[in-house]
Amino acid sequence: MTQSASEITVTPARDYGNEVGQGWPVVVAPAPGELLSSWLHRLAMANGIPPQYFGRVLDVAGADWSAKLDRNLPGRVLNLLVERTRLPAEEIDGLALHRDPLARLRVRLITGSGDARTSTARVNRLQYCPACLKEDRAPFFRRGWSLATRVSCFRHGCRLRDHCPACGGGIAPARQNRLLPQHFCVWCDADLRKPTLPAEYDVQRLERLIDDLLRMHVAGHGRHGKTSLPAMLGAACFTFNGQPTSISRLPHRVRYVLFRQLADGMTHLQKHSVHPAIDLWTRIARAAPKHSDLVASLSAEITSQITPGTKTRSRHPDSADLQQVIVRLHSNRRTSLATAMTAN
């Protein structure tokens, strides 16, 4: 715009679309292990759009639009995200939980009323580690936290949480209508990062065994032609509010008590149907102490095999020898875990 004594002349600026093209002005790189919905919330805020309204940009309806995309990412939405962010389709698709071998063990989403004071708003939707969020430069939610078999943080040893520590409302970042980071409660603006109590050793031991077994399943060690491990674990029903309920529908506080009872051998399963899942949980709980000893022995053997002795310290390890050690340890690991599972 220029101004003279006689008139003011306005020169049109370049069209915004021509300036940024089809891409969005700000692109946020997904963090390692981040959940799709968490990345979408951060992407929205970086571009000046509160998460509550970003669903409209993607043409996805509903208050919990991003949680739905976690479980079902349509091709049209994926293509739009690729076009606007210029990130590889594989990277974006890998953040979602669809085509998930652990789907039966993901925490179920329950739509609340939008009011933190009502009981429906207090049901868990997301769980998180407050210590992790506090360490994050830009707080984000992890994929691993969506597993119902996770009740503690493996990094910090503290319990997870699935509600606001101030008002008790559910964790629903997709309903944030202001440009606030994800560690603020959408209902009362309280900081979600208030510390939780340490998880008990026996609970963590059982939790780690289940996590290792699930990793083996995902890596292809599940028995072909048989019911998968996640399906069997998810089929077992526990008593909650007088009703048989699968673990994926239990709030965190109930799941933590359940793990503690399993570790102590004090829990009682509700038999939902004639299914080996009822016994599987108990057998895994009984195998947990043996599993920690197995991990320790494997670590010791690895150290002894790959650490040169005093007389051969200058000799470089032979790759063929190392490969044989790895194959042998892998075979021993599978045999020992199978023995621990069937011993009872």
Tab-separated table of C-alpha atoms in Angstrom:
chain	number	residue	atom	x	y	z
A	1	MET	CA	0.000	0.000	0.000
A	2	THR	CA	1.330	3.423	-0.952
A	3	GLN	CA	0.052	6.839	0.027
A	4	SER	CA	0.379	10.202	-1.668
A	5	ALA	CA	-1.097	13.618	-1.028
A	6	SER	CA	-3.909	12.928	-3.488
A	7	GLU	CA	-4.866	9.292	-3.004
A	8	ILE	CA	-4.183	5.943	-1.391
A	9	THR	CA	-3.352	3.053	-3.700
A	10	VAL	CA	-3.836	-0.544	-2.559
A	11	THR	CA	-1.803	-3.228	-4.315
A	12	PRO	CA	-3.347	-6.721	-4.026
A	13	ALA	CA	-1.104	-9.232	-2.300
A	14	ARG	CA	-0.433	-12.613	-3.823
A	15	ASP	CA	-3.137	-15.178	-3.371
A	16	TYR	CA	-2.566	-17.216	-0.186
A	17	GLY	CA	-3.164	-20.453	-2.033
A	18	ASN	CA	-0.498	-19.607	-4.586
A	19	GLU	CA	1.948	-18.884	-1.797
A	20	VAL	CA	1.571	-22.138	0.115
A	21	GLY	CA	0.268	-24.307	-2.721
A	22	GLN	CA	-1.697	-27.325	-1.570
A	23	GLY	CA	0.425	-27.738	1.548
A	24	TRP	CA	-0.287	-26.454	5.008
A	25	PRO	CA	2.004	-23.667	6.269
A	26	VAL	CA	3.413	-25.717	9.160
A	27	VAL	CA	4.262	-29.418	9.053
A	28	VAL	CA	4.871	-31.267	12.311
A	29	ALA	CA	7.027	-34.387	12.203
A	30	PRO	CA	5.507	-37.350	14.086
A	31	ALA	CA	7.379	-38.286	17.248
A	32	PRO	CA	8.700	-41.867	17.636
A	33	GLY	CA	5.855	-44.117	18.751
A	34	GLU	CA	3.246	-41.355	18.508
A	35	LEU	CA	-0.444	-42.114	18.094
A	36	LEU	CA	-2.123	-40.739	14.950
A	37	SER	CA	-4.664	-38.660	16.877
A	38	SER	CA	-1.916	-37.076	18.966
A	39	TRP	CA	-0.014	-36.060	15.831
A	40	LEU	CA	-3.191	-34.642	14.264
A	41	HIS	CA	-3.841	-32.514	17.361
A	42	ARG	CA	-0.303	-31.103	17.268
A	43	LEU	CA	-0.562	-30.536	13.512
A	44	ALA	CA	-3.811	-28.630	13.975
A	45	MET	CA	-2.452	-26.368	16.711
A	46	ALA	CA	0.751	-25.657	14.771
A	47	ASN	CA	-1.420	-24.319	11.965
A	48	GLY	CA	-3.549	-22.193	14.287
A	49	ILE	CA	-6.620	-24.452	14.441
A	50	PRO	CA	-7.912	-25.820	17.767
A	51	PRO	CA	-8.232	-29.624	17.574
A	52	GLN	CA	-12.017	-29.497	18.055
A	53	TYR	CA	-12.395	-27.847	14.647
A	54	PHE	CA	-9.689	-29.703	12.736
A	55	GLY	CA	-11.995	-32.611	12.037
A	56	ARG	CA	-13.951	-30.326	9.710
A	57	VAL	CA	-10.789	-29.636	7.741
A	58	LEU	CA	-10.421	-33.387	7.206
A	59	ASP	CA	-14.186	-33.809	6.642
A	60	VAL	CA	-14.506	-36.136	9.628
A	61	ALA	CA	-17.557	-35.647	11.809
A	62	GLY	CA	-17.977	-36.161	15.542
A	63	ALA	CA	-16.574	-34.765	18.779
A	64	ASP	CA	-14.024	-37.588	19.024
A	65	TRP	CA	-13.099	-37.463	15.339
A	66	SER	CA	-9.381	-38.136	15.824
A	67	ALA	CA	-9.929	-41.210	18.022
A	68	LYS	CA	-12.053	-42.686	15.239
A	69	LEU	CA	-9.238	-42.112	12.760
A	70	ASP	CA	-6.878	-44.028	15.054
A	71	ARG	CA	-8.987	-47.148	14.484
A	72	ASN	CA	-10.083	-46.484	10.917
A	73	LEU	CA	-8.076	-44.188	8.636
A	74	PRO	CA	-9.970	-43.831	5.314
A	75	GLY	CA	-7.918	-43.599	2.147
A	76	ARG	CA	-9.322	-40.174	1.298
A	77	VAL	CA	-8.158	-38.763	4.643
A	78	LEU	CA	-4.748	-40.374	4.271
A	79	ASN	CA	-4.380	-38.941	0.764
A	80	LEU	CA	-5.363	-35.475	2.001
A	81	LEU	CA	-2.801	-35.626	4.811
A	82	VAL	CA	-0.096	-36.751	2.395
A	83	GLU	CA	-0.982	-33.953	-0.019
A	84	ARG	CA	-1.053	-31.225	2.620
A	85	THR	CA	1.960	-32.311	4.697
A	86	ARG	CA	4.080	-33.943	1.968
A	87	LEU	CA	4.979	-36.706	4.410
A	88	PRO	CA	5.209	-40.306	3.122
A	89	ALA	CA	1.922	-42.200	3.194
A	90	GLU	CA	3.628	-45.112	4.979
A	91	GLU	CA	4.768	-42.838	7.814
A	92	ILE	CA	1.292	-41.421	8.410
A	93	ASP	CA	-0.479	-44.757	8.016
A	94	GLY	CA	1.942	-46.308	10.507
A	95	LEU	CA	0.663	-43.999	13.256
A	96	ALA	CA	-2.845	-45.471	13.106
A	97	LEU	CA	-4.130	-48.613	14.799
A	98	HIS	CA	-6.075	-50.137	11.930
A	99	ARG	CA	-4.940	-53.526	10.638
A	100	ASP	CA	-3.670	-53.950	14.179
A	101	PRO	CA	-2.798	-57.489	15.410
A	102	LEU	CA	-3.367	-56.248	18.976
A	103	ALA	CA	-6.775	-54.676	18.293
A	104	ARG	CA	-8.568	-56.861	20.847
A	105	LEU	CA	-6.377	-55.431	23.607
A	106	ARG	CA	-6.664	-51.738	22.749
A	107	VAL	CA	-8.574	-49.630	25.277
A	108	ARG	CA	-12.118	-49.217	24.003
A	109	LEU	CA	-13.415	-45.735	23.285
A	110	ILE	CA	-16.570	-44.679	25.095
A	111	THR	CA	-18.179	-41.416	24.016
A	112	GLY	CA	-18.918	-39.090	26.901
A	113	SER	CA	-21.488	-36.325	27.214
A	114	GLY	CA	-18.944	-33.516	27.056
A	115	ASP	CA	-19.481	-32.614	30.714
A	116	ALA	CA	-16.705	-33.611	33.118
A	117	ARG	CA	-19.192	-33.715	35.982
A	118	THR	CA	-21.161	-36.623	34.502
A	119	SER	CA	-20.188	-40.263	34.914
A	120	THR	CA	-19.969	-40.895	31.175
A	121	ALA	CA	-17.287	-38.237	30.797
A	122	ARG	CA	-15.176	-39.975	33.438
A	123	VAL	CA	-14.828	-43.248	31.541
A	124	ASN	CA	-11.333	-43.729	30.171
A	125	ARG	CA	-10.580	-42.889	26.556
A	126	LEU	CA	-6.829	-42.309	26.661
A	127	GLN	CA	-4.249	-43.255	29.248
A	128	TYR	CA	-0.847	-41.657	29.634
A	129	CYS	CA	2.286	-41.307	31.727
A	130	PRO	CA	2.492	-37.841	33.322
A	131	ALA	CA	6.291	-38.121	33.658
A	132	CYS	CA	6.642	-38.729	29.902
A	133	LEU	CA	4.428	-35.749	29.083
A	134	LYS	CA	6.538	-33.616	31.397
A	135	GLU	CA	9.738	-34.647	29.621
A	136	ASP	CA	8.329	-34.014	26.137
A	137	ARG	CA	9.279	-30.777	24.457
A	138	ALA	CA	5.864	-30.963	22.790
A	139	PRO	CA	3.701	-33.388	24.812
A	140	PHE	CA	2.316	-36.284	22.773
A	141	PHE	CA	0.448	-39.545	23.375
A	142	ARG	CA	2.099	-42.883	22.625
A	143	ARG	CA	0.654	-45.860	20.747
A	144	GLY	CA	1.779	-48.178	23.545
A	145	TRP	CA	-0.457	-46.387	26.036
A	146	SER	CA	-3.538	-47.522	24.109
A	147	LEU	CA	-2.975	-51.142	25.184
A	148	ALA	CA	-5.224	-52.299	28.005
A	149	THR	CA	-2.404	-54.586	29.161
A	150	ARG	CA	-0.267	-51.546	29.975
A	151	VAL	CA	-0.854	-50.101	33.440
A	152	SER	CA	2.550	-48.535	34.130
A	153	CYS	CA	5.344	-46.696	32.340
A	154	PHE	CA	8.314	-48.907	31.546
A	155	ARG	CA	10.568	-45.846	31.418
A	156	HIS	CA	9.650	-44.179	34.715
A	157	GLY	CA	8.147	-47.074	36.684
A	158	CYS	CA	5.068	-45.046	37.614
A	159	ARG	CA	1.413	-45.848	37.079
A	160	LEU	CA	-0.426	-44.582	34.033
A	161	ARG	CA	-3.519	-42.374	34.350
A	162	ASP	CA	-6.697	-42.106	32.265
A	163	HIS	CA	-8.413	-39.099	33.826
A	164	CYS	CA	-7.729	-35.535	34.890
A	165	PRO	CA	-6.165	-35.456	38.381
A	166	ALA	CA	-8.140	-32.297	39.198
A	167	CYS	CA	-11.709	-32.796	37.914
A	168	GLY	CA	-11.702	-36.504	37.083
A	169	GLY	CA	-12.799	-35.896	33.506
A	170	GLY	CA	-11.768	-38.215	30.693
A	171	ILE	CA	-8.762	-37.461	28.495
A	172	ALA	CA	-10.181	-36.095	25.232
A	173	PRO	CA	-7.713	-33.759	23.439
A	174	ALA	CA	-9.896	-33.792	20.308
A	175	ARG	CA	-12.422	-31.626	22.179
A	176	GLN	CA	-9.933	-28.840	22.887
A	177	ASN	CA	-11.418	-25.604	21.489
A	178	ARG	CA	-8.385	-23.441	22.208
A	179	LEU	CA	-4.746	-23.456	21.175
A	180	LEU	CA	-3.451	-25.248	24.262
A	181	PRO	CA	-0.921	-28.118	24.414
A	182	GLN	CA	-2.242	-31.610	25.032
A	183	HIS	CA	-1.163	-31.735	28.665
A	184	PHE	CA	-4.026	-29.427	29.707
A	185	CYS	CA	-7.431	-30.864	30.631
A	186	VAL	CA	-10.159	-29.923	28.128
A	187	TRP	CA	-12.718	-29.681	30.943
A	188	CYS	CA	-10.985	-27.605	33.643
A	189	ASP	CA	-7.603	-26.505	32.148
A	190	ALA	CA	-5.681	-28.339	34.901
A	191	ASP	CA	-2.210	-29.670	34.153
A	192	LEU	CA	-2.440	-33.415	33.477
A	193	ARG	CA	1.195	-33.993	34.438
A	194	LYS	CA	0.660	-34.365	38.179
A	195	PRO	CA	2.825	-37.362	39.238
A	196	THR	CA	1.298	-40.777	39.851
A	197	LEU	CA	2.377	-43.389	42.395
A	198	PRO	CA	5.121	-45.904	41.594
A	199	ALA	CA	3.913	-49.209	40.187
A	200	GLU	CA	4.525	-52.251	42.377
A	201	TYR	CA	7.299	-54.621	41.338
A	202	ASP	CA	5.068	-57.679	40.929
A	203	VAL	CA	2.668	-55.723	38.725
A	204	GLN	CA	5.490	-54.497	36.487
A	205	ARG	CA	6.931	-58.005	36.239
A	206	LEU	CA	3.618	-59.440	35.024
A	207	GLU	CA	3.110	-56.501	32.691
A	208	ARG	CA	6.534	-56.951	31.089
A	209	LEU	CA	5.967	-60.667	30.529
A	210	ILE	CA	2.692	-59.947	28.723
A	211	ASP	CA	4.399	-57.238	26.693
A	212	ASP	CA	7.189	-59.628	25.659
A	213	LEU	CA	4.682	-62.311	24.684
A	214	LEU	CA	2.738	-59.826	22.573
A	215	ARG	CA	5.940	-58.682	20.880
A	216	MET	CA	6.699	-62.289	19.974
A	217	HIS	CA	3.202	-62.634	18.566
A	218	VAL	CA	3.522	-59.509	16.440
A	219	ALA	CA	6.955	-60.632	15.241
A	220	GLY	CA	5.389	-63.765	13.795
A	221	HIS	CA	5.845	-66.272	16.595
A	222	GLY	CA	2.110	-66.865	17.033
A	223	ARG	CA	0.852	-70.336	16.270
A	224	HIS	CA	-0.647	-70.356	12.798
A	225	GLY	CA	-4.131	-71.775	12.529
A	226	LYS	CA	-4.803	-71.232	16.238
A	227	THR	CA	-6.529	-68.436	18.113
A	228	SER	CA	-4.093	-65.564	18.509
A	229	LEU	CA	-2.689	-64.580	21.884
A	230	PRO	CA	-4.290	-61.078	21.850
A	231	ALA	CA	-7.673	-62.614	20.993
A	232	MET	CA	-7.382	-65.127	23.844
A	233	LEU	CA	-6.339	-62.483	26.377
A	234	GLY	CA	-9.088	-60.160	25.181
A	235	ALA	CA	-11.741	-62.889	25.405
A	236	ALA	CA	-11.360	-63.397	29.148
A	237	CYS	CA	-13.943	-61.570	31.237
A	238	PHE	CA	-13.474	-60.005	34.659
A	239	THR	CA	-16.098	-58.846	37.127
A	240	PHE	CA	-16.678	-55.076	37.004
A	241	ASN	CA	-19.770	-53.433	38.490
A	242	GLY	CA	-21.277	-56.894	38.788
A	243	GLN	CA	-20.937	-57.622	35.071
A	244	PRO	CA	-18.450	-59.767	33.092
A	245	THR	CA	-16.224	-57.298	31.235
A	246	SER	CA	-13.210	-57.716	28.954
A	247	ILE	CA	-9.975	-56.031	29.951
A	248	SER	CA	-10.202	-53.533	27.075
A	249	ARG	CA	-13.306	-51.981	28.644
A	250	LEU	CA	-11.960	-51.585	32.162
A	251	PRO	CA	-10.729	-48.218	33.491
A	252	HIS	CA	-7.082	-47.975	34.482
A	253	ARG	CA	-7.620	-48.111	38.248
A	254	VAL	CA	-9.527	-51.399	37.892
A	255	ARG	CA	-6.932	-52.893	35.548
A	256	TYR	CA	-4.132	-51.995	37.947
A	257	VAL	CA	-5.911	-53.729	40.840
A	258	LEU	CA	-6.553	-56.687	38.538
A	259	PHE	CA	-2.847	-57.017	37.725
A	260	ARG	CA	-1.988	-56.810	41.404
A	261	GLN	CA	-4.516	-59.549	42.214
A	262	LEU	CA	-3.237	-61.707	39.352
A	263	ALA	CA	0.316	-61.341	40.621
A	264	ASP	CA	-0.863	-62.348	44.124
A	265	GLY	CA	-3.015	-65.218	42.842
A	266	MET	CA	-6.130	-63.682	44.373
A	267	THR	CA	-8.309	-62.846	41.370
A	268	HIS	CA	-11.453	-64.635	40.231
A	269	LEU	CA	-12.311	-64.697	36.539
A	270	GLN	CA	-15.867	-64.607	35.239
A	271	LYS	CA	-16.266	-67.455	32.785
A	272	HIS	CA	-17.773	-65.880	29.682
A	273	SER	CA	-17.717	-69.038	27.557
A	274	VAL	CA	-15.905	-72.341	27.234
A	275	HIS	CA	-12.558	-70.880	26.244
A	276	PRO	CA	-8.914	-71.466	27.271
A	277	ALA	CA	-8.542	-67.711	27.842
A	278	ILE	CA	-9.825	-68.189	31.380
A	279	ASP	CA	-6.805	-70.275	32.356
A	280	LEU	CA	-4.319	-68.384	30.207
A	281	TRP	CA	-4.262	-65.278	32.396
A	282	THR	CA	-3.576	-67.324	35.527
A	283	ARG	CA	-0.832	-69.332	33.823
A	284	ILE	CA	0.883	-66.176	32.591
A	285	ALA	CA	0.704	-64.667	36.079
A	286	ARG	CA	2.318	-67.786	37.551
A	287	ALA	CA	5.058	-67.687	34.899
A	288	ALA	CA	5.962	-64.043	35.586
A	289	PRO	CA	8.564	-64.742	38.337
A	290	LYS	CA	10.277	-67.307	36.119
A	291	HIS	CA	10.317	-64.828	33.254
A	292	SER	CA	12.411	-62.299	35.175
A	293	ASP	CA	14.962	-65.031	35.953
A	294	LEU	CA	14.996	-66.018	32.279
A	295	VAL	CA	15.723	-62.463	31.175
A	296	ALA	CA	18.559	-62.198	33.692
A	297	SER	CA	20.116	-65.483	32.540
A	298	LEU	CA	19.857	-64.505	28.877
A	299	SER	CA	21.496	-61.160	29.601
A	300	ALA	CA	24.333	-62.883	31.422
A	301	GLU	CA	24.883	-65.328	28.570
A	302	ILE	CA	24.860	-62.563	25.979
A	303	THR	CA	27.432	-60.636	27.991
A	304	SER	CA	29.662	-63.677	28.403
A	305	GLN	CA	29.486	-64.558	24.712
A	306	ILE	CA	30.114	-61.144	23.186
A	307	THR	CA	32.618	-59.823	25.764
A	308	PRO	CA	36.153	-61.017	24.885
A	309	GLY	CA	38.225	-62.602	27.641
A	310	THR	CA	41.423	-61.144	29.041
A	311	LYS	CA	43.671	-63.061	26.657
A	312	THR	CA	41.607	-62.358	23.554
A	313	ARG	CA	40.562	-58.782	24.225
A	314	SER	CA	42.321	-57.507	21.096
A	315	ARG	CA	40.603	-60.084	18.892
A	316	HIS	CA	37.557	-58.835	16.980
A	317	PRO	CA	34.396	-60.932	17.457
A	318	ASP	CA	33.712	-63.284	14.589
A	319	SER	CA	30.355	-62.496	12.924
A	320	ALA	CA	29.579	-66.172	12.346
A	321	ASP	CA	30.122	-66.953	16.034
A	322	LEU	CA	27.856	-64.077	17.059
A	323	GLN	CA	25.175	-65.268	14.681
A	324	GLN	CA	25.277	-68.748	16.187
A	325	VAL	CA	24.968	-67.287	19.688
A	326	ILE	CA	21.948	-65.210	18.689
A	327	VAL	CA	20.234	-68.206	17.058
A	328	ARG	CA	20.900	-70.372	20.124
A	329	LEU	CA	19.652	-67.716	22.560
A	330	HIS	CA	16.547	-67.142	20.473
A	331	SER	CA	15.804	-70.880	20.494
A	332	ASN	CA	16.397	-71.083	24.253
A	333	ARG	CA	14.124	-68.093	24.840
A	334	ARG	CA	11.224	-69.676	22.967
A	335	THR	CA	11.712	-73.041	24.678
A	336	SER	CA	11.956	-71.491	28.153
A	337	LEU	CA	8.861	-69.327	27.679
A	338	ALA	CA	6.878	-72.306	26.363
A	339	THR	CA	7.990	-74.390	29.335
A	340	ALA	CA	7.010	-71.647	31.775
A	341	MET	CA	3.564	-71.367	30.167
A	342	THR	CA	2.840	-75.110	30.266
A	343	ALA	CA	4.462	-75.998	33.585
A	344	ASN	CA	1.317	-75.050	35.444
